[in-house]
Every structure is written in structure tokens, then in C-alpha cells.
CSV table of C-alpha atoms in Angstrom, one decimal:
chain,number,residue,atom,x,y,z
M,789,UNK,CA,-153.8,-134.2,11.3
M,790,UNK,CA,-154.3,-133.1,15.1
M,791,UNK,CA,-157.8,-131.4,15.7
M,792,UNK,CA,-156.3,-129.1,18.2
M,793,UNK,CA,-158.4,-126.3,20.2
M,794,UNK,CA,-158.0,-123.9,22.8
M,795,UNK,CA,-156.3,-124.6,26.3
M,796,UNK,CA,-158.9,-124.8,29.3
M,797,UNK,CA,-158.7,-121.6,30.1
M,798,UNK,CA,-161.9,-120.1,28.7
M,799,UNK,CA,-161.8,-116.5,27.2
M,800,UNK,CA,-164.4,-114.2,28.9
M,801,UNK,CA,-168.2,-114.5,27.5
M,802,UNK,CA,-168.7,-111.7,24.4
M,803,UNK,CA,-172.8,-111.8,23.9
M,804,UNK,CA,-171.5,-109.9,20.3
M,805,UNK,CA,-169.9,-113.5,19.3
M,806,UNK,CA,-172.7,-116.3,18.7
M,807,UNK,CA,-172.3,-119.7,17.3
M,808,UNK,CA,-175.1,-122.1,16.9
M,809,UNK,CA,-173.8,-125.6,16.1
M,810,UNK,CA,-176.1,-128.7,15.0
M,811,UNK,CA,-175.2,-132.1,14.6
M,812,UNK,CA,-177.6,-134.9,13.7
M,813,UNK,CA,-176.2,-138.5,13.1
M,814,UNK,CA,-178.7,-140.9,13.9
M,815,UNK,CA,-181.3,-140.7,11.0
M,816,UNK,CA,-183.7,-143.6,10.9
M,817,UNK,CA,-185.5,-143.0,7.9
M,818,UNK,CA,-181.9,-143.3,6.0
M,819,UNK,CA,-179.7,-145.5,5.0
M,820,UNK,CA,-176.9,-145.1,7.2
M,821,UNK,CA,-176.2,-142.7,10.7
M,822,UNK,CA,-173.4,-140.4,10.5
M,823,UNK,CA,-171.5,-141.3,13.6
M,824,UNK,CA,-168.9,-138.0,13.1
M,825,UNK,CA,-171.4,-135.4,13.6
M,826,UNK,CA,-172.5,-135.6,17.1
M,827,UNK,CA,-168.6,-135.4,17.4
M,828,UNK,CA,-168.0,-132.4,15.3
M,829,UNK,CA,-170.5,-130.7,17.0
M,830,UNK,CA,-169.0,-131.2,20.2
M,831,UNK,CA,-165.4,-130.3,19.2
M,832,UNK,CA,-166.5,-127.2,17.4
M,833,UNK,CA,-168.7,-126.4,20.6
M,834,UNK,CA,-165.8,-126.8,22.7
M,835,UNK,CA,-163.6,-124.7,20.4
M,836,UNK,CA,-165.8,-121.7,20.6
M,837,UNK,CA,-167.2,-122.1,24.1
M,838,UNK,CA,-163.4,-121.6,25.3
M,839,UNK,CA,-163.2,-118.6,23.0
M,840,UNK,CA,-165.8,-116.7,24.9
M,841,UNK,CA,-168.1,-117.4,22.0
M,842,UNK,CA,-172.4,-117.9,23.6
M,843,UNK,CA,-172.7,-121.3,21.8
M,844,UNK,CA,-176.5,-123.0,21.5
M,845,UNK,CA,-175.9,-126.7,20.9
M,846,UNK,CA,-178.0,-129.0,19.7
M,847,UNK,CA,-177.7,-132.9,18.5
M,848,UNK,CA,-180.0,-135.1,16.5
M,849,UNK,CA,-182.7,-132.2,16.1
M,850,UNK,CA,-186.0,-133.2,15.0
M,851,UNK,CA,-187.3,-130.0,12.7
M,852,UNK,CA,-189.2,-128.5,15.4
M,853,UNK,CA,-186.0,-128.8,17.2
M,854,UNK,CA,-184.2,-126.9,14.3
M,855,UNK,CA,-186.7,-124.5,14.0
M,856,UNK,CA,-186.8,-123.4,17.8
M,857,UNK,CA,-182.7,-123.5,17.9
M,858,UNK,CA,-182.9,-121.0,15.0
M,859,UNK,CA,-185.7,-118.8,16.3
M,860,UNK,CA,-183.9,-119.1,20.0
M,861,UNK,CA,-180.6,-118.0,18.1
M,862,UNK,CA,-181.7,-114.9,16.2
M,863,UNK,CA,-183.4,-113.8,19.3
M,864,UNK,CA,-180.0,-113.0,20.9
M,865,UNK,CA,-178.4,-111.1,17.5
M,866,UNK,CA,-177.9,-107.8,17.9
M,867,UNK,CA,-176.4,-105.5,15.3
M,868,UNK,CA,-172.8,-105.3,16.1
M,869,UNK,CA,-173.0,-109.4,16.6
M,870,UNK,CA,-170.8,-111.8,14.8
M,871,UNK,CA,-172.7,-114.8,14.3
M,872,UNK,CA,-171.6,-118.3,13.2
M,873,UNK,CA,-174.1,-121.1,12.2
M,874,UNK,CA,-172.9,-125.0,11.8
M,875,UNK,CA,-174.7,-127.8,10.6
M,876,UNK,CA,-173.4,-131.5,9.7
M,877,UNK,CA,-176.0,-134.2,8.6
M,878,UNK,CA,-177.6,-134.8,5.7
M,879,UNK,CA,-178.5,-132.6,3.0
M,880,UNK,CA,-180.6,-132.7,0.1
M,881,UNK,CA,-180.5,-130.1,-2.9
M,882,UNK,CA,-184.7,-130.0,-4.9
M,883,UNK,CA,-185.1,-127.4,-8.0
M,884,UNK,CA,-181.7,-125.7,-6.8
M,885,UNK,CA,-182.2,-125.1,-3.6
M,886,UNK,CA,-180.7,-126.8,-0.4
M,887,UNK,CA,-182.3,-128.0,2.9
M,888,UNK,CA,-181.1,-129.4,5.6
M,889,UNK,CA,-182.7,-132.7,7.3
M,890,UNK,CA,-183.7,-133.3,10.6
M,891,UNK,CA,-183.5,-136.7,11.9
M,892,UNK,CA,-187.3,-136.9,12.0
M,893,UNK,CA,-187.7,-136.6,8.3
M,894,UNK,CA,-189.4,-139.0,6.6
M,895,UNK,CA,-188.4,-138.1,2.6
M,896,UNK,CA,-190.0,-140.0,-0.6
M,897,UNK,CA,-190.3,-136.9,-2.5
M,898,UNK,CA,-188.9,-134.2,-3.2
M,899,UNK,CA,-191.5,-132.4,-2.2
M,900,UNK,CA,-190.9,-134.3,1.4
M,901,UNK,CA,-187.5,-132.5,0.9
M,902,UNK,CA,-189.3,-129.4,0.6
M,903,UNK,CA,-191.6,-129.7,3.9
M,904,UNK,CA,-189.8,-131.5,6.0
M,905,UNK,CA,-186.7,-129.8,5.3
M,906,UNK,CA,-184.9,-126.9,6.6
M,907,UNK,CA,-184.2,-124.4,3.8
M,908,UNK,CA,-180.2,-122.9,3.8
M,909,UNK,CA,-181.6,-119.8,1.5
M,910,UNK,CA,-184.3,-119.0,4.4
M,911,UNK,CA,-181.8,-119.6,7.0
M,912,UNK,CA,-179.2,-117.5,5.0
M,913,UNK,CA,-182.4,-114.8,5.0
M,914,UNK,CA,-183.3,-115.3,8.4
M,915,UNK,CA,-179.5,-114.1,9.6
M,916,UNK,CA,-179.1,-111.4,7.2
M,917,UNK,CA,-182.3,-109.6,8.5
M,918,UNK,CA,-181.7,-110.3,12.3
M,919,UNK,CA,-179.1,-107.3,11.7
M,920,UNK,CA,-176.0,-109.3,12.3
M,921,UNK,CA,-173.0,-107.4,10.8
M,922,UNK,CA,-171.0,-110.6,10.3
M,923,UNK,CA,-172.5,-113.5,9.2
M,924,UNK,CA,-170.3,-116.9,9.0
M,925,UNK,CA,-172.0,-120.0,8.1
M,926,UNK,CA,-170.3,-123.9,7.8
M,927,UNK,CA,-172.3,-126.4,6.1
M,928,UNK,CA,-171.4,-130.4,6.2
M,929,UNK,CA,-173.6,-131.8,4.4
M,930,UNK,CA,-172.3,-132.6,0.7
M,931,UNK,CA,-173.7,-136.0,1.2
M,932,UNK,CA,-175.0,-138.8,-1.4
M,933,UNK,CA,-178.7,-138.1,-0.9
M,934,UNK,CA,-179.7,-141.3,1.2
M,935,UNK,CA,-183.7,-140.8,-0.3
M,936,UNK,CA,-182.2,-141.0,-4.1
M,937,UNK,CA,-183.8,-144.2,-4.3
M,938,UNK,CA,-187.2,-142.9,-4.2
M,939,UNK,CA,-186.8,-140.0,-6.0
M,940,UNK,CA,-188.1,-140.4,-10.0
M,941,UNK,CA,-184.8,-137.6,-10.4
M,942,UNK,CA,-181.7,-138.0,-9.0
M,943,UNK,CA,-179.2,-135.2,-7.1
M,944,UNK,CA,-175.7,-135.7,-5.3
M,945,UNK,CA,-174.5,-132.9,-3.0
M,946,UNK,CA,-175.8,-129.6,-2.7
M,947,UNK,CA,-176.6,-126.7,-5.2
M,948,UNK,CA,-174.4,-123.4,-5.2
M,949,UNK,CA,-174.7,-121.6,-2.0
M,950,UNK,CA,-175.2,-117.9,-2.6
M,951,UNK,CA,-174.0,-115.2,0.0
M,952,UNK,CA,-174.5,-112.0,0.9
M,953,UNK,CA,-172.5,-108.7,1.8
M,954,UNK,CA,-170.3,-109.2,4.6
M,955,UNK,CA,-171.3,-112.9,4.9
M,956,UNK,CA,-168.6,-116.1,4.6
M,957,UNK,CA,-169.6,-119.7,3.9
M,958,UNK,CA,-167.9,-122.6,4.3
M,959,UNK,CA,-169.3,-125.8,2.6
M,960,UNK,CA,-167.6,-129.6,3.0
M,961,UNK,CA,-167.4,-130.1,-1.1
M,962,UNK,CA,-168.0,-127.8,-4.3
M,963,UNK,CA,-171.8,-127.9,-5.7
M,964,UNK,CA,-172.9,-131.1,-7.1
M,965,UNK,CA,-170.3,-132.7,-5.5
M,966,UNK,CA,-170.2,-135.9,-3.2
M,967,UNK,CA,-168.4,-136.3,0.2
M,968,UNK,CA,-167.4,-139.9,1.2
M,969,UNK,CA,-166.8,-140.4,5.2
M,970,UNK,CA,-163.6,-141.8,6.0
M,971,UNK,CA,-163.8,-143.6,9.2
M,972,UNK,CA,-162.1,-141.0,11.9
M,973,UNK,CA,-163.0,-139.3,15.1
M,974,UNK,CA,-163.8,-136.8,12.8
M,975,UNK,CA,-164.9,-135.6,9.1
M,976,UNK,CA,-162.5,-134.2,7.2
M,977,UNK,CA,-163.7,-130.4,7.2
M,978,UNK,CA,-163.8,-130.7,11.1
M,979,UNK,CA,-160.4,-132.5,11.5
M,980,UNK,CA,-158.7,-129.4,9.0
M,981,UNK,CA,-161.6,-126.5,10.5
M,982,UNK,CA,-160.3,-127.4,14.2
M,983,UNK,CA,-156.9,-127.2,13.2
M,984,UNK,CA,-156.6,-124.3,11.6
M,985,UNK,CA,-158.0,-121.9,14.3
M,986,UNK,CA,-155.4,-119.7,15.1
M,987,UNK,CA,-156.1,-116.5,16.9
M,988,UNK,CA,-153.8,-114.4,14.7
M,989,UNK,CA,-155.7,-115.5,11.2
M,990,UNK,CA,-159.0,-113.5,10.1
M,991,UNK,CA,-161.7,-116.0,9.5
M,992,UNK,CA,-161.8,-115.8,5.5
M,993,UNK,CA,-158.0,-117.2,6.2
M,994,UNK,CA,-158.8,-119.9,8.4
M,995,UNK,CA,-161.5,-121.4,6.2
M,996,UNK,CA,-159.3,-120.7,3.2
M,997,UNK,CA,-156.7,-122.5,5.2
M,998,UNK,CA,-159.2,-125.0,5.6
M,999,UNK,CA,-160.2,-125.9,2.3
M,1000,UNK,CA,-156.7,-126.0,1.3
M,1001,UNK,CA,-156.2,-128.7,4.1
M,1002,UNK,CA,-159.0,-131.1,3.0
M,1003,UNK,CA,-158.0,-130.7,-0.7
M,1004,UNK,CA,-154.3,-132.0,0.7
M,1005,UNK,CA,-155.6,-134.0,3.2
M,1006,UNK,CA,-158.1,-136.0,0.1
M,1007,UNK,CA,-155.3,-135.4,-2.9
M,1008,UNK,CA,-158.0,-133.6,-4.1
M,1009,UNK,CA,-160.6,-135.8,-3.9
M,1010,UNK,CA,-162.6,-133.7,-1.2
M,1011,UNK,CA,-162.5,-129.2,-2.6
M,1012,UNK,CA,-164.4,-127.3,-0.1
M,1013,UNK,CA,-166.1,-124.7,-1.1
M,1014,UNK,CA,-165.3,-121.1,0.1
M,1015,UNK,CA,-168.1,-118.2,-0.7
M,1016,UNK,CA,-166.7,-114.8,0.4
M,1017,UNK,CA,-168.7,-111.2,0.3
M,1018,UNK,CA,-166.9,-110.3,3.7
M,1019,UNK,CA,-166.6,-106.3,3.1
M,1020,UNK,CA,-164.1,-106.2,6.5
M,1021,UNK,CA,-161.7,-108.3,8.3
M,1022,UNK,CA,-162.9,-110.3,10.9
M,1023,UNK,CA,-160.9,-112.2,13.6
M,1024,UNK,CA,-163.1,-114.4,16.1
M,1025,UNK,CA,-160.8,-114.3,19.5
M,1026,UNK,CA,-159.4,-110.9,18.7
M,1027,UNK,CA,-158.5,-110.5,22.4
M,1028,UNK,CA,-156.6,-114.0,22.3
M,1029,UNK,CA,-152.9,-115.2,21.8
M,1030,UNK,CA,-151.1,-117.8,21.2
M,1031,UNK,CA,-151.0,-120.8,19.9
M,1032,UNK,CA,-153.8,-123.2,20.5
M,1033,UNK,CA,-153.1,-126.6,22.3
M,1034,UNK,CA,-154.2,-129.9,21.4
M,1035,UNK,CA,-156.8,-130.8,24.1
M,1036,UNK,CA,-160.2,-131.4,23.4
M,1037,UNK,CA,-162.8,-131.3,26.2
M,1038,UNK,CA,-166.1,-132.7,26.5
M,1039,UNK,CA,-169.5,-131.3,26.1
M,1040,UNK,CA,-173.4,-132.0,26.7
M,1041,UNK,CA,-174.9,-133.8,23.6
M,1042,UNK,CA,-178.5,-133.3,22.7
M,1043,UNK,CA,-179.2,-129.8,24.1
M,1044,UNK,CA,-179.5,-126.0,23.5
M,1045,UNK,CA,-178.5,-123.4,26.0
């Protein structure tokens, strides 16, 4: 499957569109890097940059890092914004809860997990009470936990991801469940997510779309999971047409603008 994008002709810049995109891939403390994030991240970056989306970037974020991207990110909501967060590394699920992990963590706990992680249920908060009227979220992180062997329990994947009103997310497997890198350019969700961004599909469509994709893609050993409480219709390039074309630019790695 093609990961096809937008042509170079960028749309104009809509402040009311914001994506924040975060790939981390080299993490010593684990057992292995995960070479297809930094990747992802830039593709996706790409994607939306030529959309007219205002996209902070950031690579291999430490959890300071993290924390300023978000804070830097919320700053700009307002309350008509449509706002799209992505992350794709590792993450770890303690006492039902998710969190994602900087590269800087050092985990053997899960009470580590807990500190030095980045909680998806404060994040998830954090977005809902900027005042954003659309909030979109894509997680990549159904990952064997790479600290398991220090833990005295043990946890695959992540836990169930509860949304809000008017709020989609987009997670790489169902809860509890394990993704397995394949070795391409890029992961699976991103190969399917890239393709099937299509001006003239609302967003709940294109990650439906999606998920269908990967479950093909697999033979249904990768399901997405698909969390919907959107209470409109939303299309991100709403100004846009035609079809996208299969050119993929490049973009800065390891920092926010």
C-alpha cells in the first residue's frame, strides 16, 4: 500500500486547524528503538503541513519536552479549533490507565510508569478543557511493554481509551492488545492513516477507513481501535479537492514550531 499525501502545493495556513505530532524512536532504557516513528511523524507532518494545518513537531521527546509541546499546543486552541494530537512510541497501560513514554524514562516500576510517564486520560482532559470544539487524537503505541521484565505484574498494550463528546480516537490495536512492527518505511496504521486522506471523506470515515485497511492489510492480525463521540461532521481540508498524490516531502526532525 502507497502512503500517498498532498501535492506541493500547500493549502493556506487555518490557525482553527492544529495538529501536534510526536514521534520518539530511540529509547535507551528499552529493549529495542522504534525506527518507524521519527518517520511517521514526519509523513503525517508533511500531510497536514500541506493541508494548511499549524503543525508542532517534535521527535524523541524527553518528558519535559512532552510536557512543553503540550502546554505550547493548548496555548494556541481557541474555541472554534479543530485539534489533532499524534503520538507513536511506546506505551505502557498501570491500574487501567495509559501513559505515554518519553525516551528519557527510566521504568522498573510501575509506579516509574506513573511519574515518568505522560498520562493519555490527562492529556484527553487537558484538550477537552482548552475549549477545542473538535478534538481528534491518534495513538501508536499498542506496544509489548519493553519494562515487563521488571515489573512483579505483567500488561501488553494499552487499556480502553475513553472519549468524550465531539472527540474521535484512533488507537494502532484494540485494548490489551499487542502490535508487532513489520519492517517498512512505515507502521501499519501510518502506511493505511496516509492513504486514506481524501479531502472528500469526514474524518470518522477516514479512520474508519483506516482501521479497515490494517485489519486487511494484517488478515486481521492488527484491529485498530476506533472510539467515536463526534456529535458533527468534520472534514479536515474542507476547502480542498481532489485527489491526493503520492509524493512525500521532507521535514525537520527533533523540533517544535
Amino acid at each position: 500500500m502507497s502512503a500517498p499525501i498532498w501535492s506541493d502545493v500547500s493549502a493556506p495556513l487555518d490557525t482553527h486547524r492544529l495538529a501536534l505530532v510526536i514521534g520518539n524512536s530511540t529509547y535507551p532504557d528499552a529493549d529495542s528503538p522504534l525506527s518507524q516513528m521519527t518517520r511517521d511523524a514526519e509523513a503525517l507532518t508533511n500531510a497536514f503541513r500541506k493541508g494548511g494545518f499549524l503543525v508542532d513537531t517534535i521527535d524523541n521527546a524527553t518528558r519535559p519536552d512532552m510536557i512543553r509541546a503540550i502546554d505550547h499546543f493548548r496555548a494556541r486552541v481557541r474555541l472554534d479549533s479543530i485539534v489533532l494530537v499524534y503520538f507513536g512510541g511506546y506505551g505502557v497501560q498501570s491500574d487501567g490507565r495509559n501513559y505515554l513514554i518519553p525516551v528519557d524514562a527510566k521504568i522498573w516500576s510501575e509506579e516509574d510508569v506513573r511519574r515518568q510517564g505522560v498520562s493519555i486520560d490527562l492529556l484527553l482532559s487537558q484538550l477537552k478543557t482548552s475549549g477545542a470544539r473538535v478534538r481528534l487524537v491518534v495513538i501508536d503505541a499498542s506496544r509489548r511493554n519493553p519494562y515487563e521484565r521488571r515489573f512483579r505484574t505483567y500488561s501488553h498494550g494499552l487499556a480502553p481509551i475513553h472519549t468524550s463528546e465531539n472527540a474521535l480516537i484512533l488507537s494502532s490495536a484494540a485494548p490489551d492488545q499487542v502490535v508487532e512492527d513489520a519492517n517498512e518505511l512505515h507502521s501499519q496504521l501510518m502506511t493505511a492513516l496516509l492513504a486514506q486522506m481524501d479531502p472528500s471523506k469526514g474524518i470518522e470515515e477516514v479512520f474508519n477507513n483506516t482501521r479497515n485497511a490494517v485489519m486487511t492489510a494484517t488478515q486481521g492480525q492488527q484491529i485498530p481501535a476506533v472510539s467515536s463521540m463526534l456529535t458533527e461532521s468534520v472534514n479536515l481540508w474542507p476547502e480542498r479537492s481532489g485527489a491526493p498524490v503520492s509524493s512525500v516531502g521532507s521535514a525537520a526532525s527533533g523540533r517544535r514550531e
